Every structure is written in C-alpha cells, then in structure tokens.
Short mmCIF file of C-alpha atoms in Angstrom, two decimals:
data_model
loop_
_atom_site.label_atom_id
_atom_site.label_comp_id
_atom_site.label_asym_id
_atom_site.label_seq_id
_atom_site.Cartn_x
_atom_site.Cartn_y
_atom_site.Cartn_z
CA THR A 1023 -14.18 -11.14 -0.17
CA GLN A 1024 -12.08 -8.38 1.34
CA LEU A 1025 -10.20 -9.31 4.50
CA LEU A 1026 -10.34 -5.70 5.67
CA GLU A 1027 -13.43 -3.63 4.96
CA GLN A 1028 -13.17 0.12 5.27
CA SER A 1029 -16.07 2.52 5.57
CA PRO A 1030 -17.04 4.84 4.23
CA GLN A 1031 -15.52 4.39 0.78
CA PHE A 1032 -15.74 8.08 0.03
CA LEU A 1033 -16.16 11.07 2.31
CA SER A 1034 -16.34 14.72 1.38
CA ILE A 1035 -16.70 17.20 4.22
CA GLN A 1036 -16.17 20.86 4.96
CA GLU A 1037 -12.99 22.16 6.50
CA GLY A 1038 -13.26 22.24 10.28
CA GLU A 1039 -15.61 19.28 10.61
CA ASN A 1040 -14.80 16.05 12.41
CA LEU A 1041 -14.87 12.60 10.84
CA THR A 1042 -14.31 8.95 11.64
CA VAL A 1043 -13.14 6.21 9.30
CA TYR A 1044 -13.52 2.54 10.13
CA CYS A 1045 -11.58 -0.62 9.35
CA ASN A 1046 -13.32 -3.90 10.12
CA SER A 1047 -12.54 -7.58 9.86
CA SER A 1048 -13.78 -10.88 11.19
CA SER A 1049 -10.19 -11.95 11.86
CA VAL A 1050 -7.96 -11.14 14.81
CA PHE A 1051 -4.63 -9.44 14.17
CA SER A 1052 -1.53 -8.90 16.27
CA SER A 1053 -1.17 -5.37 14.89
CA LEU A 1054 -2.74 -2.99 12.43
CA GLN A 1055 -1.41 -0.04 10.52
CA TRP A 1056 -2.90 3.08 8.99
CA TYR A 1057 -1.45 4.72 5.90
CA ARG A 1058 -2.25 7.87 3.96
CA GLN A 1059 -1.68 8.02 0.23
CA GLU A 1060 -1.71 11.13 -1.92
CA PRO A 1061 -2.30 10.98 -5.68
CA GLY A 1062 0.74 9.77 -7.58
CA GLU A 1063 2.61 8.77 -4.45
CA GLY A 1064 3.16 5.63 -2.42
CA PRO A 1065 1.43 5.09 0.95
CA VAL A 1066 3.01 6.72 3.98
CA LEU A 1067 2.73 5.05 7.37
CA LEU A 1068 0.79 7.05 9.95
CA VAL A 1069 0.65 4.67 12.91
CA THR A 1070 0.86 1.08 14.10
CA VAL A 1071 -1.45 -0.18 16.86
CA VAL A 1072 -0.70 -3.44 18.62
CA THR A 1073 -2.68 -3.71 21.86
CA GLY A 1074 -6.41 -4.31 22.06
CA GLY A 1075 -8.09 -1.05 23.07
CA GLU A 1076 -4.98 0.98 22.34
CA VAL A 1077 -5.45 4.63 21.45
CA LYS A 1078 -2.75 6.62 19.69
CA LYS A 1079 -2.82 10.29 18.81
CA LEU A 1080 -0.99 12.04 16.02
CA LYS A 1081 -1.83 15.74 16.24
CA ARG A 1082 -5.47 15.94 15.12
CA LEU A 1083 -5.66 12.23 14.26
CA THR A 1084 -6.76 9.67 16.85
CA PHE A 1085 -6.35 5.97 16.13
CA GLN A 1086 -7.99 3.20 18.11
CA PHE A 1087 -7.53 -0.56 17.97
CA GLY A 1088 -10.59 -2.57 18.94
CA ASP A 1089 -10.54 -4.51 22.18
CA ALA A 1090 -10.75 -7.78 20.26
CA ARG A 1091 -8.10 -6.62 17.75
CA LYS A 1092 -10.48 -7.15 14.84
CA ASP A 1093 -11.20 -3.54 13.98
CA SER A 1094 -9.82 -0.04 14.15
CA SER A 1095 -10.94 3.53 13.72
CA LEU A 1096 -9.33 6.77 12.67
CA HIS A 1097 -10.86 10.01 13.92
CA ILE A 1098 -9.83 13.37 12.52
CA THR A 1099 -10.68 16.51 14.45
CA ALA A 1100 -11.14 19.84 12.67
CA ALA A 1101 -10.29 18.47 9.24
CA GLN A 1102 -8.11 20.57 6.97
CA PRO A 1103 -7.65 20.48 3.18
CA GLY A 1104 -4.21 18.96 3.76
CA ASP A 1105 -5.91 15.87 5.21
CA THR A 1106 -7.27 15.04 1.76
CA GLY A 1107 -6.09 11.66 0.51
CA LEU A 1108 -6.69 7.91 0.47
CA TYR A 1109 -6.59 6.36 3.93
CA LEU A 1110 -5.69 2.70 4.08
CA CYS A 1111 -5.61 0.26 6.94
CA ALA A 1112 -3.33 -2.75 6.63
CA VAL A 1113 -2.38 -5.88 8.52
CA TRP A 1114 0.31 -8.50 8.41
CA TYR A 1115 -1.33 -11.70 7.17
CA SER A 1116 1.06 -14.08 8.88
CA SER A 1117 -0.28 -17.28 7.35
CA ALA A 1118 0.64 -15.96 3.91
CA SER A 1119 3.59 -13.74 4.94
CA LYS A 1120 2.29 -10.59 3.34
CA ILE A 1121 0.70 -7.24 4.05
CA ILE A 1122 -2.97 -6.95 3.18
CA PHE A 1123 -4.56 -3.56 2.63
CA GLY A 1124 -8.10 -2.53 3.34
CA SER A 1125 -10.45 -1.32 0.64
CA GLY A 1126 -9.55 2.30 1.40
CA THR A 1127 -11.41 5.51 2.27
CA ARG A 1128 -11.01 8.43 -0.06
CA LEU A 1129 -11.27 11.65 1.93
CA SER A 1130 -11.82 15.08 0.45
CA ILE A 1131 -11.84 18.20 2.59
CA ARG A 1132 -13.45 21.25 1.05
CA PRO A 1133 -12.01 24.65 2.00
CA GLY B 823 14.62 6.52 8.12
CA ALA B 824 14.46 3.80 5.52
CA VAL B 825 14.05 5.00 1.96
CA VAL B 826 12.78 3.02 -1.00
CA SER B 827 13.44 4.52 -4.40
CA GLN B 828 11.31 3.53 -7.37
CA HIS B 829 12.17 4.39 -10.94
CA PRO B 830 10.82 5.57 -13.29
CA SER B 831 8.00 7.56 -11.75
CA ARG B 832 6.15 7.74 -15.05
CA VAL B 833 6.51 5.81 -18.27
CA ILE B 834 4.55 5.74 -21.51
CA CYS B 835 5.20 2.87 -23.85
CA LYS B 836 3.78 1.45 -27.03
CA SER B 837 1.64 -1.64 -26.98
CA GLY B 838 3.74 -4.77 -27.40
CA THR B 839 6.90 -3.39 -25.84
CA SER B 840 8.34 -4.27 -22.44
CA VAL B 841 8.90 -1.94 -19.51
CA LYS B 842 11.21 -2.42 -16.55
CA ILE B 843 10.51 -0.80 -13.17
CA GLU B 844 13.21 -0.68 -10.51
CA CYS B 845 12.79 -0.71 -6.75
CA ARG B 846 15.83 0.06 -4.62
CA SER B 847 16.32 0.11 -0.88
CA LEU B 848 18.73 3.01 -0.45
CA ASP B 849 20.03 2.63 3.08
CA PHE B 850 19.18 -0.90 4.06
CA GLN B 851 19.16 -4.44 2.74
CA ALA B 852 15.90 -6.18 1.95
CA THR B 853 15.62 -9.91 1.40
CA THR B 854 11.97 -9.46 0.54
CA MET B 855 10.18 -6.82 -1.48
CA PHE B 856 6.54 -6.62 -2.45
CA TRP B 857 5.03 -5.42 -5.71
CA TYR B 858 1.55 -3.90 -5.77
CA ARG B 859 -0.76 -2.69 -8.48
CA GLN B 860 -3.29 0.05 -7.93
CA PHE B 861 -6.14 0.98 -10.23
CA PRO B 862 -7.66 4.47 -10.09
CA LYS B 863 -9.53 5.17 -6.88
CA GLN B 864 -8.87 1.68 -5.57
CA SER B 865 -6.70 0.13 -2.89
CA LEU B 866 -3.39 -1.63 -3.39
CA MET B 867 -3.52 -5.19 -4.68
CA LEU B 868 -0.51 -7.40 -4.02
CA MET B 869 0.90 -8.86 -7.21
CA ALA B 870 3.92 -10.77 -5.99
CA THR B 871 6.52 -11.20 -3.29
CA SER B 872 10.07 -10.77 -4.53
CA ASN B 873 12.67 -12.91 -2.76
CA GLU B 874 16.38 -12.20 -3.05
CA GLY B 875 18.18 -15.04 -4.77
CA SER B 876 15.09 -17.11 -5.45
CA LYS B 877 11.91 -17.13 -7.48
CA ALA B 878 9.16 -14.64 -6.79
CA THR B 879 5.87 -15.77 -5.30
CA TYR B 880 2.93 -14.59 -7.37
CA GLU B 881 -0.59 -13.97 -6.17
CA GLN B 882 -3.44 -15.89 -7.70
CA GLY B 883 -4.42 -14.50 -11.06
CA VAL B 884 -1.13 -12.71 -11.72
CA GLU B 885 0.68 -14.02 -14.80
CA LYS B 886 4.29 -14.67 -13.90
CA ASP B 887 5.34 -14.72 -17.55
CA LYS B 888 3.72 -11.35 -18.03
CA PHE B 889 5.14 -9.69 -14.93
CA LEU B 890 8.75 -10.81 -14.58
CA ILE B 891 10.35 -10.17 -11.20
CA ASN B 892 14.06 -10.29 -10.52
CA HIS B 893 15.59 -9.74 -7.08
CA ALA B 894 19.25 -10.19 -7.84
CA SER B 895 20.66 -8.25 -4.92
CA LEU B 896 19.66 -7.25 -1.41
CA THR B 897 18.93 -3.70 -2.53
CA LEU B 898 17.29 -4.09 -5.92
CA SER B 899 14.16 -5.74 -7.25
CA THR B 900 12.86 -5.20 -10.76
CA LEU B 901 9.43 -5.72 -12.28
CA THR B 902 9.30 -6.11 -16.05
CA VAL B 903 5.94 -5.83 -17.76
CA THR B 904 6.40 -7.86 -20.92
CA SER B 905 4.50 -7.28 -24.14
CA ALA B 906 2.52 -4.53 -22.49
CA HIS B 907 -1.05 -3.83 -23.49
CA PRO B 908 -3.36 -0.93 -22.62
CA GLU B 909 -5.00 -2.99 -19.88
CA ASP B 910 -1.63 -3.14 -18.11
CA SER B 911 -1.79 0.61 -17.62
CA SER B 912 -1.80 1.19 -13.89
CA PHE B 913 0.09 2.52 -10.88
CA TYR B 914 2.73 0.06 -9.68
CA ILE B 915 4.18 0.37 -6.18
CA CYS B 916 6.92 -1.56 -4.42
CA SER B 917 7.68 -1.89 -0.72
CA ALA B 918 10.58 -3.22 1.29
CA ARG B 919 11.61 -3.85 4.86
CA GLU B 920 15.02 -4.09 6.39
CA GLY B 921 15.78 -7.72 7.03
CA GLY B 922 13.31 -10.44 6.25
CA LEU B 923 9.68 -11.27 6.78
CA GLY B 924 8.01 -11.49 10.13
CA SER B 925 5.58 -8.67 10.65
CA SER B 926 4.15 -5.57 9.06
CA TYR B 927 6.49 -3.34 11.04
CA GLY B 928 8.85 -1.10 9.17
CA TYR B 929 7.75 -1.55 5.60
CA THR B 930 8.53 1.45 3.45
CA PHE B 931 6.85 2.11 0.12
CA GLY B 932 8.28 3.49 -3.05
CA SER B 933 6.68 6.52 -4.66
CA GLY B 934 5.15 4.42 -7.40
CA THR B 935 5.37 4.16 -11.18
CA ARG B 936 2.56 5.33 -13.43
CA LEU B 937 2.57 3.11 -16.51
CA THR B 938 0.56 4.12 -19.55
CA VAL B 939 0.46 1.79 -22.51
CA VAL B 940 -0.72 3.37 -25.75
#
C-alpha cells in the first residue's frame, strides 16, 4: 500500500490547457514537497508546504496543502511543453527517518 | 545551493561483474545519504539509508550483500552492485542533506546513474 497516492498517473494535454495533479494520504504530515523529474535526471525540488491550507505560487504553478495536512494539489495554468516530466510529491516519514515519494504523475504537454 | 554529484551517469556492464556508483556532496557535509532505485515510468523506491561511519540501513526486500553501501566520509557514499544481473538494470539515484536527519527540508538529489547489465 502506497503511503502517498498521486492522481492521475498519466496526463497528456494540449499546450495552453490547465491541469491539476493530486497527492493524497490518510496520514497527517508536518510538511510536504513537490518535485519534478525529467528523463535521465534526478528529482528537482519545486516547493515545500508546511501549513494546513497554505498556497504557494511558482510562476504558472500553484501548490496547495490541505487544511488537515493529509493531501496536496499542484495546479498548472496554461501548460507548456517545458512542463513535461514526472511530478512527485514527497513527505518526511519521521517514524522511519526517511523521505517517502508518491506514486508519481507523468505529464506530457503536446505542442 | 547544495550540489550532489553522482558518478557515473551511465554504465553498461557484463552479467556477473560488480559496479560501483559514487555519490558526493560537493559543498557540504552529509552524515546521511539515501539511495533510491527507479524503474521505467515509476516513482523512486528507497533502497537504503547510508550512515557515515556506521552500517547502512536497508529497506525490506533489499539484499544488503547484493547492494553494498559504504559511507566512509562526510562527503562520499558508494553503492556497489555485486554480481550484477540483467534484473539489476535500473536508474539509481542518491540524495543528501547538509547535517543529519530531522526533516525533508533541504535534500538534494544526484543526477542518477543508468545501469544496464548485459
């Protein structure tokens, strides 16, 4: 059983469209991170959210942490081909002292 | 910012041979580093936690005699895939954080190593 479930698993949309990716869990976390990974590269940190209900913006990307700190969403406005990649949410699993990654959402933006 | 260098980026080896992958923290010291494995189109799966000066902690199902981890200094951890077989072919990624454990803040990932065993 995955601690962090991401949906959708795959998403292919046209350039200019909007999209939302979700990261859900039944556990409560003190913080949550979003990463983007391109093929053949390691994940790159996009944002860390720590407060329930927090919203952070990074250009066309909007990240929200759920009020109960169990879930998060990533919304991309006017998607561009450069947004293509694997989006991963991750949390610090304190009881085991390690980072756990979500199942991932593979995003493809068609020109 | 913090940089983690992973080497080699790609390696092809013959079945039965061993391969060593290095993970270096370039501008900071890391008492803990993590090693992940990633299969095509899947997320990262934690293999083991590398602890400087002590034994690594392996995740359930990961063979410690197969995947040897050495963290001999505060800036270097190595993963050796021993007697590699085609099923060991995968993308291996390391990560490190300045200082010790405590939270998910500030972890930097290496660029990964694509291992192909033929």
